[in-house]
Coordinates of C-alpha atoms in Angstrom, one line a residue:
M29 CA 39.0 -43.2 1.0
K30 CA 38.0 -45.2 3.4
V31 CA 34.0 -45.4 4.2
A32 CA 32.8 -46.4 7.7
A33 CA 30.1 -49.1 7.4
A34 CA 26.6 -48.4 8.5
A35 CA 25.7 -48.9 12.2
P36 CA 23.6 -51.7 13.2
P37 CA 19.3 -50.9 13.4
A38 CA 19.6 -51.3 17.2
R39 CA 22.5 -48.8 17.5
R40 CA 21.1 -46.6 14.8
L41 CA 18.0 -46.4 17.7
A42 CA 20.3 -45.7 20.3
L43 CA 22.3 -43.3 18.7
A44 CA 18.9 -41.6 17.9
A45 CA 17.5 -41.5 21.3
T46 CA 20.5 -40.2 22.4
V47 CA 20.5 -37.3 19.8
L48 CA 16.3 -36.5 20.9
V49 CA 17.4 -36.3 24.4
T50 CA 20.2 -34.0 24.0
V51 CA 18.0 -32.1 21.7
A52 CA 15.1 -31.8 24.3
A53 CA 17.4 -31.2 27.2
G54 CA 19.2 -28.3 25.1
L55 CA 15.6 -26.7 24.6
A56 CA 14.7 -27.2 28.4
L57 CA 18.0 -25.2 29.4
S58 CA 17.4 -22.2 26.6
G59 CA 14.3 -21.6 28.3
V60 CA 16.4 -20.3 31.6
V61 CA 19.1 -18.3 29.8
S62 CA 20.0 -15.2 31.4
A63 CA 19.3 -12.2 29.6
T64 CA 22.7 -11.1 28.5
G65 CA 22.6 -14.9 27.1
R66 CA 22.1 -16.2 23.8
G67 CA 18.0 -16.6 24.6
F68 CA 15.2 -15.5 22.7
P69 CA 14.7 -12.2 24.0
A70 CA 11.6 -11.4 25.6
P71 CA 8.3 -10.1 24.4
T72 CA 7.8 -6.5 23.5
P73 CA 5.3 -5.3 26.4
R74 CA 2.1 -4.1 25.4
A75 CA 2.2 -0.3 25.0
E76 CA -0.2 1.8 27.3
C77 CA -2.0 4.4 25.4
G78 CA -2.4 8.0 26.1
P79 CA -5.0 10.1 25.5
G80 CA -6.2 10.9 22.5
A81 CA -5.8 7.3 21.7
R82 CA -7.2 4.9 18.6
P83 CA -5.9 1.6 19.9
E84 CA -6.1 -2.0 18.0
G85 CA -9.2 -4.1 20.1
D86 CA -7.1 -7.0 19.7
V87 CA -3.4 -7.8 19.4
Q88 CA -1.3 -4.4 18.9
G89 CA -0.3 -3.9 15.6
R90 CA -2.9 -6.3 13.8
V91 CA -6.2 -5.3 12.6
P92 CA -8.8 -7.7 14.0
L93 CA -11.0 -9.3 10.8
A94 CA -14.4 -7.3 12.8
D95 CA -12.9 -3.8 12.7
H96 CA -12.5 -4.5 8.6
E97 CA -16.1 -6.2 8.8
S98 CA -17.4 -3.0 10.7
G99 CA -15.6 -0.5 8.9
R100 CA -13.7 0.6 12.0
A101 CA -10.5 0.0 10.4
A102 CA -11.5 3.0 7.6
R103 CA -10.3 5.5 10.7
G104 CA -6.9 4.1 11.4
Y105 CA -5.3 3.6 14.9
L106 CA -3.0 5.9 17.0
C107 CA -1.3 4.6 20.2
N108 CA 1.1 7.7 21.7
T109 CA 1.5 9.5 18.5
R110 CA -0.7 12.5 16.8
Q111 CA -0.7 13.7 13.4
V112 CA 0.8 16.9 12.6
A113 CA 0.7 16.8 8.9
H114 CA -0.5 15.1 5.6
Q115 CA 0.4 15.0 2.1
G116 CA -1.6 13.2 -1.1
T117 CA -3.8 10.5 -1.0
T118 CA -2.0 7.9 -2.7
G119 CA 0.9 5.5 -1.6
G120 CA 3.1 2.6 -2.2
F121 CA 4.8 0.4 0.1
K122 CA 7.7 2.6 1.2
V123 CA 8.3 6.3 3.2
L124 CA 11.8 7.2 3.9
R125 CA 13.3 9.6 6.1
Y126 CA 16.7 11.5 5.0
T127 CA 19.1 14.3 6.4
D128 CA 21.8 15.5 3.7
R129 CA 25.7 17.1 4.4
L130 CA 23.8 20.5 4.1
G131 CA 21.1 19.6 7.0
H132 CA 17.9 19.2 4.9
T133 CA 16.0 16.9 5.9
C134 CA 13.9 15.2 3.7
A135 CA 11.2 12.5 3.0
F136 CA 10.7 9.9 -0.3
Y137 CA 7.7 7.7 -0.3
D138 CA 6.2 5.8 -4.0
A139 CA 3.3 7.0 -5.1
S140 CA 2.6 4.3 -7.3
Q141 CA 1.0 1.1 -5.4
L142 CA 0.4 -1.5 -8.3
L143 CA 0.8 -0.6 -11.7
P144 CA -1.3 -0.4 -14.1
V145 CA -4.3 -1.4 -11.8
S146 CA -3.4 2.0 -9.4
T147 CA -2.9 5.0 -12.2
P148 CA -6.6 5.9 -12.8
F149 CA -6.8 6.7 -9.1
Q150 CA -3.7 8.5 -9.0
S151 CA -4.0 10.6 -12.2
S152 CA -4.4 14.2 -9.9
E153 CA -1.7 13.8 -8.4
G154 CA 1.1 11.6 -10.7
T155 CA 3.0 8.6 -10.3
G156 CA 6.8 8.1 -9.4
V157 CA 8.3 8.6 -6.2
T158 CA 7.3 11.9 -4.0
V159 CA 10.0 14.1 -2.6
L160 CA 9.2 16.0 0.2
A161 CA 11.4 18.8 2.3
M162 CA 10.7 18.3 6.1
D163 CA 12.7 20.8 7.6
D164 CA 9.1 21.9 9.0
P165 CA 7.2 18.7 9.7
R166 CA 4.1 20.1 10.0
R167 CA 4.2 21.8 6.4
P168 CA 5.9 19.2 4.3
R169 CA 6.3 20.8 0.8
V170 CA 6.8 18.7 -2.7
T171 CA 10.0 19.7 -4.5
T172 CA 10.0 17.1 -7.1
S173 CA 8.8 13.4 -8.4
L174 CA 11.1 10.9 -10.0
T175 CA 9.3 9.6 -12.9
T176 CA 12.6 7.7 -14.2
P177 CA 11.1 3.9 -15.6
T178 CA 12.3 2.0 -12.3
M179 CA 10.6 5.0 -10.0
L180 CA 7.3 4.8 -11.7
S181 CA 7.1 1.3 -10.0
P182 CA 9.6 0.0 -7.4
H183 CA 7.1 -1.9 -5.9
E184 CA 9.2 -3.2 -2.8
S185 CA 12.4 -2.3 -3.6
L186 CA 13.1 1.5 -2.6
L187 CA 15.7 1.9 -0.2
L188 CA 17.9 4.5 1.1
N189 CA 21.4 3.9 2.4
E190 CA 22.5 6.8 5.0
R191 CA 26.0 6.3 5.0
R192 CA 26.2 6.6 1.6
G193 CA 23.0 9.2 0.7
L194 CA 22.0 6.4 -1.9
L195 CA 18.6 6.4 -2.9
A196 CA 18.0 2.6 -4.5
A197 CA 15.2 0.9 -6.5
V198 CA 14.8 -1.8 -9.0
L199 CA 11.7 -1.8 -11.8
G200 CA 9.1 -4.5 -9.9
N201 CA 5.4 -5.0 -9.1
Q202 CA 3.6 -8.1 -7.3
F203 CA 5.0 -10.9 -9.4
A204 CA 8.3 -10.0 -11.4
S205 CA 10.0 -7.4 -13.7
V206 CA 12.7 -6.8 -16.2
G207 CA 15.5 -5.7 -13.0
V208 CA 16.2 -1.9 -13.9
L209 CA 18.3 -0.7 -11.2
E210 CA 18.5 2.6 -10.6
I211 CA 20.7 4.7 -8.2
Y212 CA 20.2 8.3 -6.9
D213 CA 22.4 10.7 -4.8
V214 CA 20.4 12.1 -2.0
Q215 CA 23.6 13.3 0.0
T216 CA 24.5 16.6 -2.0
D217 CA 20.7 18.0 -2.0
C218 CA 18.4 16.0 -0.7
R219 CA 15.6 18.1 -2.0
A220 CA 16.6 17.5 -5.8
P221 CA 17.9 13.5 -6.1
R222 CA 20.2 13.2 -9.0
L223 CA 20.2 9.9 -11.1
L224 CA 23.8 8.0 -10.9
S225 CA 23.0 5.2 -12.7
R226 CA 20.3 3.0 -14.7
T227 CA 21.8 -0.6 -15.7
T228 CA 20.0 -4.0 -15.3
E229 CA 22.2 -5.8 -13.1
A230 CA 19.4 -6.6 -11.0
V231 CA 18.2 -9.6 -13.3
L232 CA 14.2 -9.3 -12.3
G233 CA 12.5 -6.5 -9.4
H234 CA 10.4 -7.0 -6.1
E235 CA 12.3 -6.5 -3.6
S236 CA 15.8 -5.4 -2.0
G237 CA 18.2 -5.0 0.5
W238 CA 21.1 -2.2 1.2
A239 CA 25.1 -3.7 2.8
P240 CA 25.4 -1.4 5.6
D241 CA 28.3 0.5 4.4
G242 CA 26.7 1.1 1.4
R243 CA 28.9 -0.5 -1.1
T244 CA 26.8 -3.9 -2.3
F245 CA 22.8 -3.9 -3.1
Y246 CA 21.1 -6.6 -3.4
A247 CA 17.9 -7.6 -5.5
A248 CA 15.6 -10.8 -5.2
S249 CA 12.4 -11.2 -7.3
S250 CA 10.1 -13.1 -5.8
G251 CA 7.9 -14.3 -8.8
G252 CA 11.3 -15.0 -11.0
Q253 CA 12.7 -16.4 -7.7
T254 CA 16.5 -14.7 -8.7
F255 CA 19.0 -12.8 -6.2
A256 CA 21.9 -10.7 -7.6
A257 CA 24.3 -9.1 -5.1
I258 CA 25.3 -6.4 -7.0
D259 CA 29.3 -4.2 -6.0
V260 CA 27.8 -0.3 -6.2
S261 CA 31.1 0.6 -4.4
D262 CA 30.8 3.2 -7.7
P263 CA 27.3 4.1 -7.9
T264 CA 27.6 5.4 -11.2
A265 CA 28.6 2.1 -12.4
P266 CA 27.0 -1.0 -10.6
E267 CA 28.6 -4.5 -11.4
R268 CA 26.6 -7.9 -10.5
L269 CA 28.7 -10.0 -8.3
F270 CA 26.7 -12.9 -7.9
T271 CA 23.7 -14.4 -9.0
Q272 CA 21.2 -17.2 -7.5
I273 CA 18.5 -19.0 -9.0
G274 CA 15.4 -20.8 -8.0
V275 CA 15.6 -19.1 -4.6
N276 CA 12.5 -17.3 -3.2
Y277 CA 13.9 -13.9 -0.8
H278 CA 11.3 -11.7 0.4
G279 CA 11.9 -8.6 3.1
M280 CA 15.8 -8.5 2.9
R281 CA 18.0 -6.6 5.5
L282 CA 21.6 -7.6 6.8
S283 CA 23.6 -7.8 10.5
D284 CA 25.5 -4.3 11.1
D285 CA 28.7 -6.0 10.6
G286 CA 26.9 -6.9 6.5
R287 CA 28.0 -10.3 6.9
T288 CA 24.3 -11.9 7.5
L289 CA 21.4 -11.3 4.9
F290 CA 18.1 -11.8 6.8

Protein backbone atom coordinates (compact mmCIF):
# COMPACT_ATOMS: atom_id res chain seq x y z
CA MET A 1 0.00 0.00 0.00
CA LYS A 2 1.41 3.42 -0.99
CA VAL A 3 0.99 6.30 1.42
CA ALA A 4 1.23 9.83 0.03
CA ALA A 5 3.76 12.13 1.65
CA ALA A 6 2.40 14.96 3.78
CA ALA A 7 2.06 18.29 2.03
CA PRO A 8 4.46 21.09 3.07
CA PRO A 9 3.04 23.54 5.65
CA ALA A 10 2.69 26.37 3.12
CA ARG A 11 0.85 24.11 0.72
CA ARG A 12 -1.44 22.88 3.50
CA LEU A 13 -2.33 26.47 4.37
CA ALA A 14 -3.10 27.21 0.73
CA LEU A 15 -5.31 24.13 0.50
CA ALA A 16 -7.11 25.11 3.70
CA ALA A 17 -7.71 28.61 2.36
CA THR A 18 -9.09 27.16 -0.86
CA VAL A 19 -11.45 24.91 1.07
CA LEU A 20 -12.65 27.81 3.23
CA VAL A 21 -13.28 29.99 0.18
CA THR A 22 -15.18 27.16 -1.49
CA VAL A 23 -17.32 26.54 1.60
CA ALA A 24 -18.01 30.25 2.03
CA ALA A 25 -19.06 30.53 -1.60
CA GLY A 26 -21.34 27.55 -1.18
CA LEU A 27 -22.96 29.05 1.90
CA ALA A 28 -23.47 32.35 0.12
CA LEU A 29 -25.10 30.65 -2.83
CA SER A 30 -27.31 28.55 -0.56
CA GLY A 31 -29.21 31.67 0.39
CA VAL A 32 -30.40 32.20 -3.20
CA VAL A 33 -31.44 28.64 -4.00
CA SER A 34 -34.90 28.55 -5.52
CA ALA A 35 -37.88 27.10 -3.68
CA THR A 36 -37.65 24.02 -5.87
CA GLY A 37 -33.96 23.50 -5.07
CA ARG A 38 -32.35 22.02 -1.99
CA GLY A 39 -32.05 25.20 0.06
CA PHE A 40 -33.57 25.71 3.48
CA PRO A 41 -37.35 26.19 3.41
CA ALA A 42 -38.78 29.54 4.40
CA PRO A 43 -39.95 29.88 8.02
CA THR A 44 -43.59 29.14 8.74
CA PRO A 45 -45.52 32.42 8.69
CA ARG A 46 -47.07 33.63 11.93
CA ALA A 47 -50.68 32.45 12.30
CA GLU A 48 -53.40 35.07 12.38
CA CYS A 49 -55.65 34.13 15.30
CA GLY A 50 -59.40 34.63 14.97
CA PRO A 51 -62.10 35.57 17.50
CA GLY A 52 -61.95 33.87 20.89
CA ALA A 53 -58.23 33.15 20.63
CA ARG A 54 -55.88 33.09 23.61
CA PRO A 55 -52.53 33.48 21.83
CA GLU A 56 -49.05 33.45 23.30
CA GLY A 57 -47.63 36.85 24.11
CA ASP A 58 -44.25 35.99 22.63
CA VAL A 59 -43.05 33.62 19.91
CA GLN A 60 -45.87 31.35 18.72
CA GLY A 61 -45.43 27.88 20.16
CA ARG A 62 -43.46 29.08 23.18
CA VAL A 63 -44.78 29.99 26.62
CA PRO A 64 -42.95 33.10 27.84
CA LEU A 65 -41.42 33.18 31.30
CA ALA A 66 -43.61 36.13 32.25
CA ASP A 67 -46.73 33.97 31.76
CA HIS A 68 -45.38 31.35 34.15
CA GLU A 69 -44.59 33.97 36.75
CA SER A 70 -47.97 35.71 36.47
CA GLY A 71 -50.02 32.51 36.32
CA ARG A 72 -51.32 33.31 32.83
CA ALA A 73 -49.90 30.03 31.48
CA ALA A 74 -52.39 28.03 33.58
CA ARG A 75 -55.25 29.28 31.37
CA GLY A 76 -53.75 27.66 28.28
CA TYR A 77 -53.49 29.02 24.74
CA LEU A 78 -55.78 28.79 21.72
CA CYS A 79 -55.40 29.97 18.14
CA ASN A 80 -58.05 29.13 15.52
CA THR A 81 -59.19 26.14 17.58
CA ARG A 82 -61.89 25.53 20.15
CA GLN A 83 -62.41 22.78 22.69
CA VAL A 84 -65.42 20.57 21.99
CA ALA A 85 -64.89 17.96 24.74
CA HIS A 86 -62.62 17.04 27.61
CA GLN A 87 -61.52 13.74 29.10
CA GLY A 88 -59.48 13.06 32.22
CA THR A 89 -57.30 15.23 34.42
CA THR A 90 -53.93 13.50 34.05
CA GLY A 91 -51.86 12.75 30.99
CA GLY A 92 -48.40 11.73 29.94
CA PHE A 93 -46.64 12.39 26.65
CA LYS A 94 -48.69 11.11 23.71
CA VAL A 95 -52.21 11.27 22.27
CA LEU A 96 -52.78 9.12 19.17
CA ARG A 97 -55.74 8.94 16.79
CA TYR A 98 -56.69 6.00 14.59
CA THR A 99 -59.61 4.74 12.48
CA ASP A 100 -59.83 0.94 12.23
CA ARG A 101 -60.95 -1.23 9.31
CA LEU A 102 -64.57 -1.11 10.50
CA GLY A 103 -64.59 2.69 10.54
CA HIS A 104 -64.42 3.16 14.31
CA THR A 105 -62.29 6.13 15.36
CA CYS A 106 -60.33 5.90 18.60
CA ALA A 107 -57.85 7.87 20.64
CA PHE A 108 -55.11 6.50 22.88
CA TYR A 109 -53.27 8.45 25.54
CA ASP A 110 -50.91 7.49 28.34
CA ALA A 111 -52.38 8.56 31.66
CA SER A 112 -49.15 7.85 33.53
CA GLN A 113 -46.65 10.68 33.36
CA LEU A 114 -43.79 9.81 35.68
CA LEU A 115 -44.30 6.63 37.67
CA PRO A 116 -44.16 6.22 40.60
CA VAL A 117 -44.05 9.97 41.32
CA SER A 118 -47.42 10.66 39.67
CA THR A 119 -49.26 7.66 41.15
CA PRO A 120 -50.90 9.54 44.08
CA PHE A 121 -52.45 11.99 41.62
CA GLN A 122 -53.97 9.28 39.44
CA SER A 123 -55.71 7.05 41.96
CA SER A 124 -59.17 8.25 40.92
CA GLU A 125 -58.64 7.68 37.20
CA GLY A 126 -56.22 4.79 37.18
CA THR A 127 -53.01 4.36 35.27
CA GLY A 128 -51.99 2.86 31.96
CA VAL A 129 -53.04 3.79 28.43
CA THR A 130 -56.62 5.03 28.14
CA VAL A 131 -58.63 3.97 25.07
CA LEU A 132 -61.38 6.32 23.91
CA ALA A 133 -64.15 5.77 21.37
CA MET A 134 -64.14 8.99 19.32
CA ASP A 135 -66.88 8.39 16.75
CA ASP A 136 -68.59 11.41 18.29
CA PRO A 137 -65.76 13.82 19.19
CA ARG A 138 -68.12 15.79 21.42
CA ARG A 139 -68.71 12.73 23.58
CA PRO A 140 -65.49 10.74 23.99
CA ARG A 141 -66.14 7.45 25.75
CA VAL A 142 -63.60 5.35 27.67
CA THR A 143 -63.81 1.78 26.39
CA THR A 144 -60.88 0.26 28.28
CA SER A 145 -57.48 0.94 29.83
CA LEU A 146 -54.34 -0.97 28.89
CA THR A 147 -52.65 -1.87 32.17
CA THR A 148 -50.09 -4.45 31.09
CA PRO A 149 -46.56 -3.80 32.46
CA THR A 150 -45.33 -1.66 29.58
CA MET A 151 -48.53 0.33 29.19
CA LEU A 152 -48.37 1.33 32.85
CA SER A 153 -45.26 3.36 32.07
CA PRO A 154 -44.54 3.77 28.33
CA HIS A 155 -42.95 7.18 28.93
CA GLU A 156 -42.35 8.72 25.45
CA SER A 157 -42.40 5.46 23.51
CA LEU A 158 -46.14 4.98 22.87
CA LEU A 159 -46.49 5.03 19.09
CA LEU A 160 -48.96 3.88 16.44
CA ASN A 161 -48.33 2.55 12.95
CA GLU A 162 -51.40 3.42 10.91
CA ARG A 163 -50.57 1.24 7.91
CA ARG A 164 -50.70 -1.98 9.91
CA GLY A 165 -52.85 -0.84 12.82
CA LEU A 166 -50.23 -1.66 15.46
CA LEU A 167 -49.90 0.15 18.77
CA ALA A 168 -46.53 -0.38 20.46
CA ALA A 169 -44.57 0.88 23.45
CA VAL A 170 -41.50 0.05 25.53
CA LEU A 171 -41.43 0.11 29.33
CA GLY A 172 -39.55 3.27 30.26
CA ASN A 173 -39.10 6.27 32.49
CA GLN A 174 -37.18 9.55 32.44
CA PHE A 175 -33.86 7.67 32.56
CA ALA A 176 -34.17 4.07 31.36
CA SER A 177 -35.96 0.84 32.14
CA VAL A 178 -35.87 -2.80 31.10
CA GLY A 179 -36.91 -2.73 27.44
CA VAL A 180 -40.14 -4.70 27.60
CA LEU A 181 -41.76 -4.20 24.19
CA GLU A 182 -45.51 -4.73 23.88
CA ILE A 183 -47.42 -4.70 20.59
CA TYR A 184 -51.20 -4.44 20.29
CA ASP A 185 -53.53 -4.98 17.35
CA VAL A 186 -55.90 -2.01 16.98
CA GLN A 187 -56.82 -2.60 13.34
CA THR A 188 -59.47 -5.23 14.10
CA ASP A 189 -61.31 -3.11 16.68
CA CYS A 190 -59.54 -0.05 18.02
CA ARG A 191 -61.99 0.12 20.92
CA ALA A 192 -60.64 -3.18 22.28
CA PRO A 193 -56.89 -3.46 21.54
CA ARG A 194 -55.55 -7.02 21.53
CA LEU A 195 -52.09 -7.83 22.93
CA LEU A 196 -50.02 -9.65 20.31
CA SER A 197 -46.65 -9.97 22.04
CA ARG A 198 -44.47 -9.00 24.98
CA THR A 199 -40.69 -9.36 24.67
CA THR A 200 -37.44 -7.78 25.92
CA GLU A 201 -36.08 -7.24 22.41
CA ALA A 202 -35.98 -3.45 22.94
CA VAL A 203 -32.99 -3.71 25.38
CA LEU A 204 -33.83 -0.51 27.35
CA GLY A 205 -36.79 1.86 27.12
CA HIS A 206 -37.49 5.57 26.79
CA GLU A 207 -38.19 6.59 23.15
CA SER A 208 -39.28 4.87 19.94
CA GLY A 209 -39.86 5.08 16.20
CA TRP A 210 -41.85 3.17 13.57
CA ALA A 211 -40.81 2.40 10.00
CA PRO A 212 -43.60 3.63 7.67
CA ASP A 213 -44.36 0.08 6.50
CA GLY A 214 -44.83 -1.08 10.09
CA ARG A 215 -42.31 -3.89 9.80
CA THR A 216 -39.49 -2.40 11.88
CA PHE A 217 -39.76 -0.83 15.32
CA TYR A 218 -36.93 1.20 16.84
CA ALA A 219 -36.29 1.66 20.56
CA ALA A 220 -33.81 3.95 22.28
CA SER A 221 -32.82 4.86 25.82
CA SER A 222 -31.20 8.22 26.50
CA GLY A 223 -30.11 7.30 30.02
CA GLY A 224 -28.99 3.80 29.14
CA GLN A 225 -27.50 4.94 25.82
CA THR A 226 -28.85 2.04 23.77
CA PHE A 227 -30.51 1.74 20.38
CA ALA A 228 -32.27 -1.31 18.94
CA ALA A 229 -33.89 -2.07 15.59
CA ILE A 230 -36.54 -4.79 15.89
CA ASP A 231 -38.13 -6.82 13.13
CA VAL A 232 -41.88 -6.92 13.72
CA SER A 233 -42.92 -8.36 10.37
CA ASP A 234 -44.61 -10.94 12.56
CA PRO A 235 -45.89 -8.80 15.46
CA THR A 236 -46.49 -11.92 17.53
CA ALA A 237 -42.76 -12.76 17.46
CA PRO A 238 -40.53 -9.64 17.35
CA GLU A 239 -36.83 -10.24 16.69
CA ARG A 240 -33.99 -7.79 17.30
CA LEU A 241 -31.96 -7.06 14.16
CA PHE A 242 -29.42 -4.54 15.40
CA THR A 243 -28.11 -3.15 18.70
CA GLN A 244 -25.96 -0.09 19.29
CA ILE A 245 -24.42 0.91 22.62
CA GLY A 246 -23.10 4.26 23.81
CA VAL A 247 -25.47 6.49 21.84
CA ASN A 248 -28.12 9.02 22.83
CA TYR A 249 -30.98 9.01 20.32
CA HIS A 250 -34.23 10.76 21.11
CA GLY A 251 -37.45 11.64 19.29
CA MET A 252 -36.80 9.19 16.46
CA ARG A 253 -38.73 9.58 13.21
CA LEU A 254 -38.20 8.09 9.76
CA SER A 255 -38.37 9.37 6.21
CA ASP A 256 -41.34 8.39 4.05
CA ASP A 257 -39.31 5.66 2.33
CA GLY A 258 -38.09 4.30 5.68
CA ARG A 259 -34.43 4.57 4.70
CA THR A 260 -33.42 7.51 6.89
CA LEU A 261 -33.78 7.77 10.67
CA PHE A 262 -33.82 11.23 12.22
